[in-house]
Coordinates of C-alpha atoms in Angstrom, one line a residue:
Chain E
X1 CA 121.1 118.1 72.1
X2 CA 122.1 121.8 73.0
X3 CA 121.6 122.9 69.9
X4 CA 118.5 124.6 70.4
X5 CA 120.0 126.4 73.7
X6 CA 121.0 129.6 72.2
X7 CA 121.7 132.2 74.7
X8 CA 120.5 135.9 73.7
X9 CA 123.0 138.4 73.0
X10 CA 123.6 141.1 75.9
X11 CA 122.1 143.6 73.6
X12 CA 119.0 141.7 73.0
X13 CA 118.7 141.4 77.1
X14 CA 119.0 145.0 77.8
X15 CA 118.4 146.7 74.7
X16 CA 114.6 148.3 73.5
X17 CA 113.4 149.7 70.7
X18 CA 111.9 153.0 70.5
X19 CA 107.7 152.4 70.6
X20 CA 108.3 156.5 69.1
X21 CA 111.0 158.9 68.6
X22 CA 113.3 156.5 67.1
X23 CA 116.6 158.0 66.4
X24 CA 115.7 161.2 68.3
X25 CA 116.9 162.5 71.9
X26 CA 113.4 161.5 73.3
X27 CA 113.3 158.2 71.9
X28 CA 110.7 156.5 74.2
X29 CA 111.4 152.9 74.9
X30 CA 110.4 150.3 77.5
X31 CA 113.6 151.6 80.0
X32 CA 111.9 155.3 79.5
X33 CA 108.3 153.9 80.3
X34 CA 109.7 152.1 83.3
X35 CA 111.1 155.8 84.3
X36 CA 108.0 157.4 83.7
X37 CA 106.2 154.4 85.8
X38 CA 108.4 154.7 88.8
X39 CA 106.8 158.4 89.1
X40 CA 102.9 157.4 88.4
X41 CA 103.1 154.6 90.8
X42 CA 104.6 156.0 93.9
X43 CA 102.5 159.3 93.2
X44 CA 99.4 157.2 92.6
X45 CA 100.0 155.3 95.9
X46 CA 100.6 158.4 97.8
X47 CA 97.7 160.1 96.5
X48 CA 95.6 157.0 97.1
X49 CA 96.5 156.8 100.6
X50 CA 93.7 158.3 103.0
X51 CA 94.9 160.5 105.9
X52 CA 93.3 159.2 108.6
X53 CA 94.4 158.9 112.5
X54 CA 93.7 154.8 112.0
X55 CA 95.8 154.0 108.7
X56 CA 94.5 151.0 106.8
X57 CA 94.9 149.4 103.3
X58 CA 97.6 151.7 101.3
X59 CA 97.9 154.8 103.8
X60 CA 99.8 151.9 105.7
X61 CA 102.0 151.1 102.8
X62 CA 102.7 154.6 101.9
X63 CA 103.4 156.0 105.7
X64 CA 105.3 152.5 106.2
X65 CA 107.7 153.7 103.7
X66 CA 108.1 157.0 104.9
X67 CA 108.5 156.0 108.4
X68 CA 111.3 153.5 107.2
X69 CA 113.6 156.1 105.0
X70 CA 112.8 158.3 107.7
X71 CA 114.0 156.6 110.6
X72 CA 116.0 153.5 108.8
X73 CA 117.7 156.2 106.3
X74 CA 117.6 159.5 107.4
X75 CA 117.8 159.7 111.4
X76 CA 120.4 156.4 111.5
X77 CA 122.6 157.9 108.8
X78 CA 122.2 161.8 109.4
X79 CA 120.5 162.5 112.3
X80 CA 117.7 164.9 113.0
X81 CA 119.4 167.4 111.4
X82 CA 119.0 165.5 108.6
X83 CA 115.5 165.5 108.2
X84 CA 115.0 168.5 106.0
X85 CA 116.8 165.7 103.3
X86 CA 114.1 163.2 103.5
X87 CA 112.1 164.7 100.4
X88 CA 115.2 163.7 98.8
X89 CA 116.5 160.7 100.3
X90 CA 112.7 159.2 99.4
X91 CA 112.5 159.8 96.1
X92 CA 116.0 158.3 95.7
X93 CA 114.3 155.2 97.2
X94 CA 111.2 154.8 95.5
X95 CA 112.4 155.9 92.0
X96 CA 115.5 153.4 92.6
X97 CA 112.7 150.6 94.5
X98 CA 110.1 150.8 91.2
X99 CA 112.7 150.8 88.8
X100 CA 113.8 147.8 89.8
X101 CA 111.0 145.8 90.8
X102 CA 110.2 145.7 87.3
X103 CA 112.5 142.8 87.0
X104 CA 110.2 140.7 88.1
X105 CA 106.9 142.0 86.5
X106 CA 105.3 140.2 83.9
X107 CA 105.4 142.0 80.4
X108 CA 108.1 143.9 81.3
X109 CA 110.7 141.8 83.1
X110 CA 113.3 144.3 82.6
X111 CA 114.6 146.8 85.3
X112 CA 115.4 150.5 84.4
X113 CA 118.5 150.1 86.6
X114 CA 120.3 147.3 84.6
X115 CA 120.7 150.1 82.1
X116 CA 123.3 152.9 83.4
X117 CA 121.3 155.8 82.5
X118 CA 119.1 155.9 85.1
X119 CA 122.1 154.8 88.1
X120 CA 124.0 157.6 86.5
X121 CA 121.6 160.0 86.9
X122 CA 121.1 159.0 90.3
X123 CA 124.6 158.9 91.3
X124 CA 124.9 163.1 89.5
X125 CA 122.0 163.9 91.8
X126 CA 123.9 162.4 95.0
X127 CA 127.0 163.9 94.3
X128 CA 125.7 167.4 93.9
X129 CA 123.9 167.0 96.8
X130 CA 126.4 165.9 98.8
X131 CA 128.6 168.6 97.3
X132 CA 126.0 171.6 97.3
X133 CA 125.3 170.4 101.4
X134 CA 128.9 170.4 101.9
X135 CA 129.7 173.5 101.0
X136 CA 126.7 175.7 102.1
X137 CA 127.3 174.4 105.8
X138 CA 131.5 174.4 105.8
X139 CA 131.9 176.6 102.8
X140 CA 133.9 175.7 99.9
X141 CA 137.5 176.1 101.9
X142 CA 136.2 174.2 104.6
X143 CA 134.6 171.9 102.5
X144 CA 137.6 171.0 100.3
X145 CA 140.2 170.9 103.2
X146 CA 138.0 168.5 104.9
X147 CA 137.3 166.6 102.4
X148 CA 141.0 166.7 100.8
X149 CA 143.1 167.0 104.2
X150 CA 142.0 164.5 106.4
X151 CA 143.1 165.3 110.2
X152 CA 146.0 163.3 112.0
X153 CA 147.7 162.7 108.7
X154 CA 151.2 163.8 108.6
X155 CA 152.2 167.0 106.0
X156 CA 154.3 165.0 104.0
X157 CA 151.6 162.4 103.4
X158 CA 149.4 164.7 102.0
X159 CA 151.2 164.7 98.6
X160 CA 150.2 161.0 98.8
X161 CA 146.7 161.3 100.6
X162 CA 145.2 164.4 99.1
X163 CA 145.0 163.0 95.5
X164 CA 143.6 159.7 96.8
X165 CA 141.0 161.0 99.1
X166 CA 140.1 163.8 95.9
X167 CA 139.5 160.5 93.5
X168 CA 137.5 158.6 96.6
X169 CA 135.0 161.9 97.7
X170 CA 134.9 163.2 94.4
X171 CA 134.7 160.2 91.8
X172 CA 134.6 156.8 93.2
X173 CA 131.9 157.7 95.2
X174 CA 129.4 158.6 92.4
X175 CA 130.8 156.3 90.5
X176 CA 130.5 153.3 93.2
X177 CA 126.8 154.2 93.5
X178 CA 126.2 153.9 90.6
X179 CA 128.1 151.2 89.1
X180 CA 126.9 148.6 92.3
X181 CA 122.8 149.6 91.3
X182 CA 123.9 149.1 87.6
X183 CA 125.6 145.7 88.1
X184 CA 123.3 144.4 90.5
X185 CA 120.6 144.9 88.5
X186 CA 122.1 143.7 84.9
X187 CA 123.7 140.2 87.0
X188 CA 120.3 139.8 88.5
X189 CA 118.2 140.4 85.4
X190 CA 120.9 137.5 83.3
X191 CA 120.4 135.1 86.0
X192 CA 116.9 135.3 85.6
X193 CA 117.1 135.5 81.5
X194 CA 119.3 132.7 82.0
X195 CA 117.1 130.3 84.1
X196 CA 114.0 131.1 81.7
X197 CA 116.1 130.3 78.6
X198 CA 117.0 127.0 80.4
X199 CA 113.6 126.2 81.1
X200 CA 112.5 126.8 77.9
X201 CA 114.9 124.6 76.4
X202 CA 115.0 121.7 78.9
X203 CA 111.0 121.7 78.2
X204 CA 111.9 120.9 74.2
X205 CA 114.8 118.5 74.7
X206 CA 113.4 115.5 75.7
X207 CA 116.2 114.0 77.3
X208 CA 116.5 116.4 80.1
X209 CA 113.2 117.2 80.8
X210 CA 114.0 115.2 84.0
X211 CA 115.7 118.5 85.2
X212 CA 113.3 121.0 84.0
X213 CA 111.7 120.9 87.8
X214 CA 115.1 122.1 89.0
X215 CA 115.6 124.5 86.9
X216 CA 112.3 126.1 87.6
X217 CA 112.7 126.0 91.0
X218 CA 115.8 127.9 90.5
X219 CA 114.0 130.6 88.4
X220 CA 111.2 131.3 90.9
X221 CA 113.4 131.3 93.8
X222 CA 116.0 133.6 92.2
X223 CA 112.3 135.9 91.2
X224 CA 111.8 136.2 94.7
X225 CA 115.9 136.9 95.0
X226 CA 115.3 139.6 93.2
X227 CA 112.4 140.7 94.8
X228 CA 114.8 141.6 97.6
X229 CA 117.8 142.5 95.6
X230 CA 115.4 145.4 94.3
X231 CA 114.5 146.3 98.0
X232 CA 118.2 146.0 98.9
X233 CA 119.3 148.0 96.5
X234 CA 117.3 150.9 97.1
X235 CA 117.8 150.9 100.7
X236 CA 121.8 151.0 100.0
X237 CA 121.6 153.3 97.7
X238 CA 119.8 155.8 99.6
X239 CA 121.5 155.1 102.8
X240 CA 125.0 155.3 101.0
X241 CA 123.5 159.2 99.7
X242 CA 122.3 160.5 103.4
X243 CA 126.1 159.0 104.6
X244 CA 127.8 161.0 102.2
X245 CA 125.7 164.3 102.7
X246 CA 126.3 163.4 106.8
X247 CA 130.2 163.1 106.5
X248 CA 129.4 166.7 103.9
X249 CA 128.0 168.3 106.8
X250 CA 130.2 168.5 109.4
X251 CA 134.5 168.5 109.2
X252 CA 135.6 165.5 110.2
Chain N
X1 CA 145.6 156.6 51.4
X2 CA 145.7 152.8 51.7
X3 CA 143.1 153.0 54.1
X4 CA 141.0 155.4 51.9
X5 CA 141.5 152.7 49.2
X6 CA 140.5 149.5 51.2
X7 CA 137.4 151.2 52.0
X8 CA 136.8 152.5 48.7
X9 CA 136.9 148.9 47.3
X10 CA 135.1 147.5 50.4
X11 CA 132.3 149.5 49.2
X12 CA 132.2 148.8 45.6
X13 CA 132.4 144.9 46.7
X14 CA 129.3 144.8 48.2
X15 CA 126.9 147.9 50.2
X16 CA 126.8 145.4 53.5
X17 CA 130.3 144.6 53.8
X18 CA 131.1 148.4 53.3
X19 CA 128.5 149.3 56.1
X20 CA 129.9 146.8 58.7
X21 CA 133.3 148.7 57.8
X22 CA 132.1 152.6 58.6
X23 CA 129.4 151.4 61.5
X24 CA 130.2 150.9 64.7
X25 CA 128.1 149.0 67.2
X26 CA 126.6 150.6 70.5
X27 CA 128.1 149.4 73.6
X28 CA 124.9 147.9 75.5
X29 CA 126.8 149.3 79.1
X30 CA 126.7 152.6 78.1
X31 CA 123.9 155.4 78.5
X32 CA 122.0 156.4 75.7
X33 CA 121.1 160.3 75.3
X34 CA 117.3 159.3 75.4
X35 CA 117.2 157.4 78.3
X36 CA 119.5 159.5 79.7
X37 CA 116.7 162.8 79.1
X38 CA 113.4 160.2 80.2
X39 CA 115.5 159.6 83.2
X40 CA 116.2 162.7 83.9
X41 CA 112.8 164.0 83.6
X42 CA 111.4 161.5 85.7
X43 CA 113.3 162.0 88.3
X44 CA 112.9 165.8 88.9
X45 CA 108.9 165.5 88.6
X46 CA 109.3 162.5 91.1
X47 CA 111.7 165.1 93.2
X48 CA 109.2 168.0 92.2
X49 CA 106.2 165.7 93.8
X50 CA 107.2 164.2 96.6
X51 CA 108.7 167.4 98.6
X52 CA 105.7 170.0 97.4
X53 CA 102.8 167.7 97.0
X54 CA 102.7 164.0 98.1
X55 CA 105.1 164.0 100.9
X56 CA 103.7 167.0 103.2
X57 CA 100.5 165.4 103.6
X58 CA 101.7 161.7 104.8
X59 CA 103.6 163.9 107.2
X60 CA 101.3 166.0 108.7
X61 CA 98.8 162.9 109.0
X62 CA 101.9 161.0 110.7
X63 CA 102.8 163.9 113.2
X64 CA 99.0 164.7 114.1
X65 CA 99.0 160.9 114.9
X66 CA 102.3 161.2 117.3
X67 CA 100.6 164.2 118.9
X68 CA 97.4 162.4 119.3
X69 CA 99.3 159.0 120.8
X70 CA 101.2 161.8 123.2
X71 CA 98.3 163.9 124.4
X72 CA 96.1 161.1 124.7
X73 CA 99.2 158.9 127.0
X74 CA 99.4 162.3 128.9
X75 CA 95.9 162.0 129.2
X76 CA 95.9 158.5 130.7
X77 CA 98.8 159.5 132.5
X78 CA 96.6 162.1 134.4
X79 CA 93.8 159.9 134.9
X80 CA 95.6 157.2 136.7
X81 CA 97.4 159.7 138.6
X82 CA 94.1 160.7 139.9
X83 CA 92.6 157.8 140.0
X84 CA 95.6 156.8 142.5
X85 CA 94.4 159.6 144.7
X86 CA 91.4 158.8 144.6
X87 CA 92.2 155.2 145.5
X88 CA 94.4 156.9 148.3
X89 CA 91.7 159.0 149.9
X90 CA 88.8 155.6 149.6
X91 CA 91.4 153.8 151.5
X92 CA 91.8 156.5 154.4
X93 CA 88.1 156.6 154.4
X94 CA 87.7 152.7 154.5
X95 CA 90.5 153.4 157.6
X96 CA 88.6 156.0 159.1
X97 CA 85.3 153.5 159.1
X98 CA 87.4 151.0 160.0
X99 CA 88.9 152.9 163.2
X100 CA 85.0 154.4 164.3
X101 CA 83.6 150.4 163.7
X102 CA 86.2 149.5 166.1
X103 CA 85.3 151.7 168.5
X104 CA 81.6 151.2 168.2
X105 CA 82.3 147.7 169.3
X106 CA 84.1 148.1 172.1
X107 CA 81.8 150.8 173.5
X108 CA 79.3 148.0 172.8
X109 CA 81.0 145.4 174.1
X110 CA 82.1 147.4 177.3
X111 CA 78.3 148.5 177.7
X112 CA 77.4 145.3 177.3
X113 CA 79.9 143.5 179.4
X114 CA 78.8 146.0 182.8
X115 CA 74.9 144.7 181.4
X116 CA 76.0 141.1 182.3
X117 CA 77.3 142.1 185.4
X118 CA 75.0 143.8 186.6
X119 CA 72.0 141.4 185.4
X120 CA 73.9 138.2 187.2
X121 CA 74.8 140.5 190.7
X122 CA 70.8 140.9 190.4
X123 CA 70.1 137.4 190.2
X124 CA 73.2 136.6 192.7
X125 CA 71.3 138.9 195.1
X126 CA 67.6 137.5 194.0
X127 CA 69.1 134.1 194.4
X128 CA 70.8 134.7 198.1
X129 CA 67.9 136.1 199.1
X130 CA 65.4 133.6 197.7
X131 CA 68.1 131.1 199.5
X132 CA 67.7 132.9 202.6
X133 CA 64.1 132.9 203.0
X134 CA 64.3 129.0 202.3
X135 CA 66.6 128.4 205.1
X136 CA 64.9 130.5 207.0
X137 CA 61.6 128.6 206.1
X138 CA 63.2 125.3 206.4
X139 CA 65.0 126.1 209.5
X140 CA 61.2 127.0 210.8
X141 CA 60.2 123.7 209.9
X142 CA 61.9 122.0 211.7
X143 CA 61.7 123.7 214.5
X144 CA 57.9 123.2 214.4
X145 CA 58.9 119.5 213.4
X146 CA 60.9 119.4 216.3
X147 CA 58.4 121.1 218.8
X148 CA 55.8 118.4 217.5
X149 CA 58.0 115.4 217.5
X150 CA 59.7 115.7 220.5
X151 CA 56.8 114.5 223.2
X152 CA 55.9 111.7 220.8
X153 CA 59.7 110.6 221.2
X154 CA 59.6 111.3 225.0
X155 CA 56.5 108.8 225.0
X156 CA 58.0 106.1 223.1
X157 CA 61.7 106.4 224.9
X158 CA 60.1 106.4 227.8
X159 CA 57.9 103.4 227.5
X160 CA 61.0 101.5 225.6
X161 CA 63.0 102.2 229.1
X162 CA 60.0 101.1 231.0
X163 CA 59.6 97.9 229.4
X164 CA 63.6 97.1 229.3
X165 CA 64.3 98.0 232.7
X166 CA 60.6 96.5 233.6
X167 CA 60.2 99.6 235.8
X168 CA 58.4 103.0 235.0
X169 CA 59.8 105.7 233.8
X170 CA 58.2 108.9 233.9
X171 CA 57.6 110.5 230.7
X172 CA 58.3 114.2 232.1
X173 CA 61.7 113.1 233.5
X174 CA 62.5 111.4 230.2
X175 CA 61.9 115.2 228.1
X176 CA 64.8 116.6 228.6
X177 CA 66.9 113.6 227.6
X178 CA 64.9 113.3 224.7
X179 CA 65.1 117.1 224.1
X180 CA 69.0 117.0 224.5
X181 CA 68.9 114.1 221.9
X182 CA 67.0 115.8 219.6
X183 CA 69.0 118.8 219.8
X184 CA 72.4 117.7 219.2
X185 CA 71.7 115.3 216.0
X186 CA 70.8 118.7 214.3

């Protein structure tokens, strides 16, 4: 009765082939046209948008998302001071928002992030910023010691501490960032290759039909999961970024 | 060497076999090099567009806004703070009326309070006098009443006392009975 349930491979669920380039450093698949989608659609909203005093229609989309990394983002996280970042901390969230929303788009079903190229990226550009901000406001001295020799720790300790907090500021951080977009992404996008393998299936073995309804339910509710999951991501993502340039800012 | 050999053989077995052997499959976690470069460049143009072209527009627009919400509620500020003076200066004006009103009325009512009393001390004086001259009139009356009644009486009282005491009594001897009669029933 199962027999006809065959679950794809992982590399069939995440991996594309080349529509040119194949076998070539710019090898363009479906994850690169994703990439090259989450710039024409933000751009093509923004440049869309009217700029009038009384915003309607997509001016209130685009300004709604500016005012959120702006105040939800940058001024919660940072600070005023911070605001010089947004430029920044905004394209971190709509490149990380489009990327993923793909997920649940028809035809392409796939987001960029569930592949670790793009998170990677992401998390390279978040640790030289951080780094870069850190030492152009404490300078590298001041930068390292506050970053390696946290205040109110005992001398001793630091033979202990300093190696930890280098592996925490220094690698777990990009590494977090990007591994928790990554794995979000690639868990969400099996649950929902999952459910729509189950459907299929259940809608060709007769005998189970009866839970096909279930199942569905389960497949458009986890779509609009991931709806969110997308948003979610993106917000953490670029909140976690403007935390770490804060705490890169100032010697704590 | 053994190594060298197995492979060897694997290969002359069979070309698909020998293949499996020498390839080795991509690890589907792992970046690949061109995504890696699409990424990349996708990211800076984003980077590139959103701080030089697309993001200094939406910001402008959204701080002329905030400047036009503040100067217009500075505005309205300003024009219910006047407005409240205003307010203040109609209500010592509607005072001020209020205050000369209730003066106008008293002087009225004071004016026409010493009116009254002196239109009803004119009739009090119209009526004593008209009273007088109708005593006086009546009082005349009766004394012309009096003067023509008080033979007729004189007559009859003294024929009544002539016929009672069955004597005569003279008429002129009765009048000053008659008239002292007369007199004190007044």
């Amino acid at each position: 009765m199962f027999a006809a349930l065959e679950f794809p491979s992982i590399e069939n669920l995440v991996e594309w082939p080349a529509f040119f380039g194949d076998g070539t450093f710019y090898a363009f698949n479906k994850i690169a046209l994703i990439s090259m989608l989450a710039v024409i659609i933000p751009t093509a909203l923004f440049l869309l948008a009217k700029k009038e005093m009384v915003p309607r229609g997509v001016q209130n989309i685009v300004e709604g998302t500016v005012e959120f990394v702006e105040k939800q983002v940058v001024l919660s996280a940072i600070g005023p001071e911070g605001l010089k970042y947004t430029p920044l901390i905004l394209t971190i969230f709509l490149f990380v928002f489009f990327g993923n929303i793909f997920e649940v788009i028809p035809t392409f079903q796939m987001p960029a992030n569930a592949r670790m190229a793009n998170p990677l990226i992401l998390a390279v550009v978040a640790w030289v910023s951080f780094v870069t901000i850190g030492i152009k406001s404490q300078g590298f001295a001041g930068f390292m010691k506050s970053s390696l020799f946290p205040p109110g720790v005992p001398k001793a300790l630091y033979i202990l501490v300093t190696p930890i907090e280098f592996l925490s500021t220094f690698l777990l951080r990009p590494f977090g960032l990007a591994v928790r977009l990554f794995a979000n992404m690639l868990a969400g996008h099996i649950l929902l290759v999952t459910f729509g393998v189950l459907c299929i299936t259940l809608a060709t073995a007769s005998p189970l039909a009866a839970i096909l309804p279930f199942s569905y339910a389960m497949l458009v509710g986890l779509t609009g999961f991931e709806v969110m999951v997308s948003l979610i991501q993106a917000f953490v993502f670029s909140l976690l970024t403007a935390v770490y340039i804060q705490l890169s800012l100032h010697a704590h | 060497m053994l190594a060298q050999t197995l492979m060897l053989r694997l290969a002359e077995e069979g070309g698909e076999l020998g293949d499996h052997v020498v390839e080795e499959a991509a690890n589907p976690i792992l970046p690949t090099v061109p995504e890696l470069f699409w990424g990349a460049i996708a990211f800076a143009t984003l980077f590139a567009l959103v701080k030089f072209v697309l993001l200094p527009p939406v910001q402008k627009t959204m701080q002329d806004r905030a400047n036009l919400v503040r100067s217009d509620l500075d505005a309205a500020d300003a024009a219910r703070s006047q407005a409240g003076s205003a307010a203040s200066d109609v209500s010592d004006q509607l005072a001020d009326v209020r205050a000369e009103a209730t003066q106008i009325i008293d002087a009225a009512r004071a004016e026409a309070e010493a009116d009254r009393a002196r239109i009803i001390g004119a009739a009090e004086d119209e009526i004593a006098a008209a009273r007088s001259e109708a005593e006086a009139e009546i009082a005349g009356a009766r004394e012309a009443a009096m003067a023509g009644v008080g033979p007729s009486v004189a007559g009859l009282a003294a024929d009544a006392a002539s016929r009672v005491m069955n004597r005569t009594v003279d008429v002129s001897a009765a009048q000053p009975v008659v008239d002292r009669f007369l007199n004190s029933s007044n």
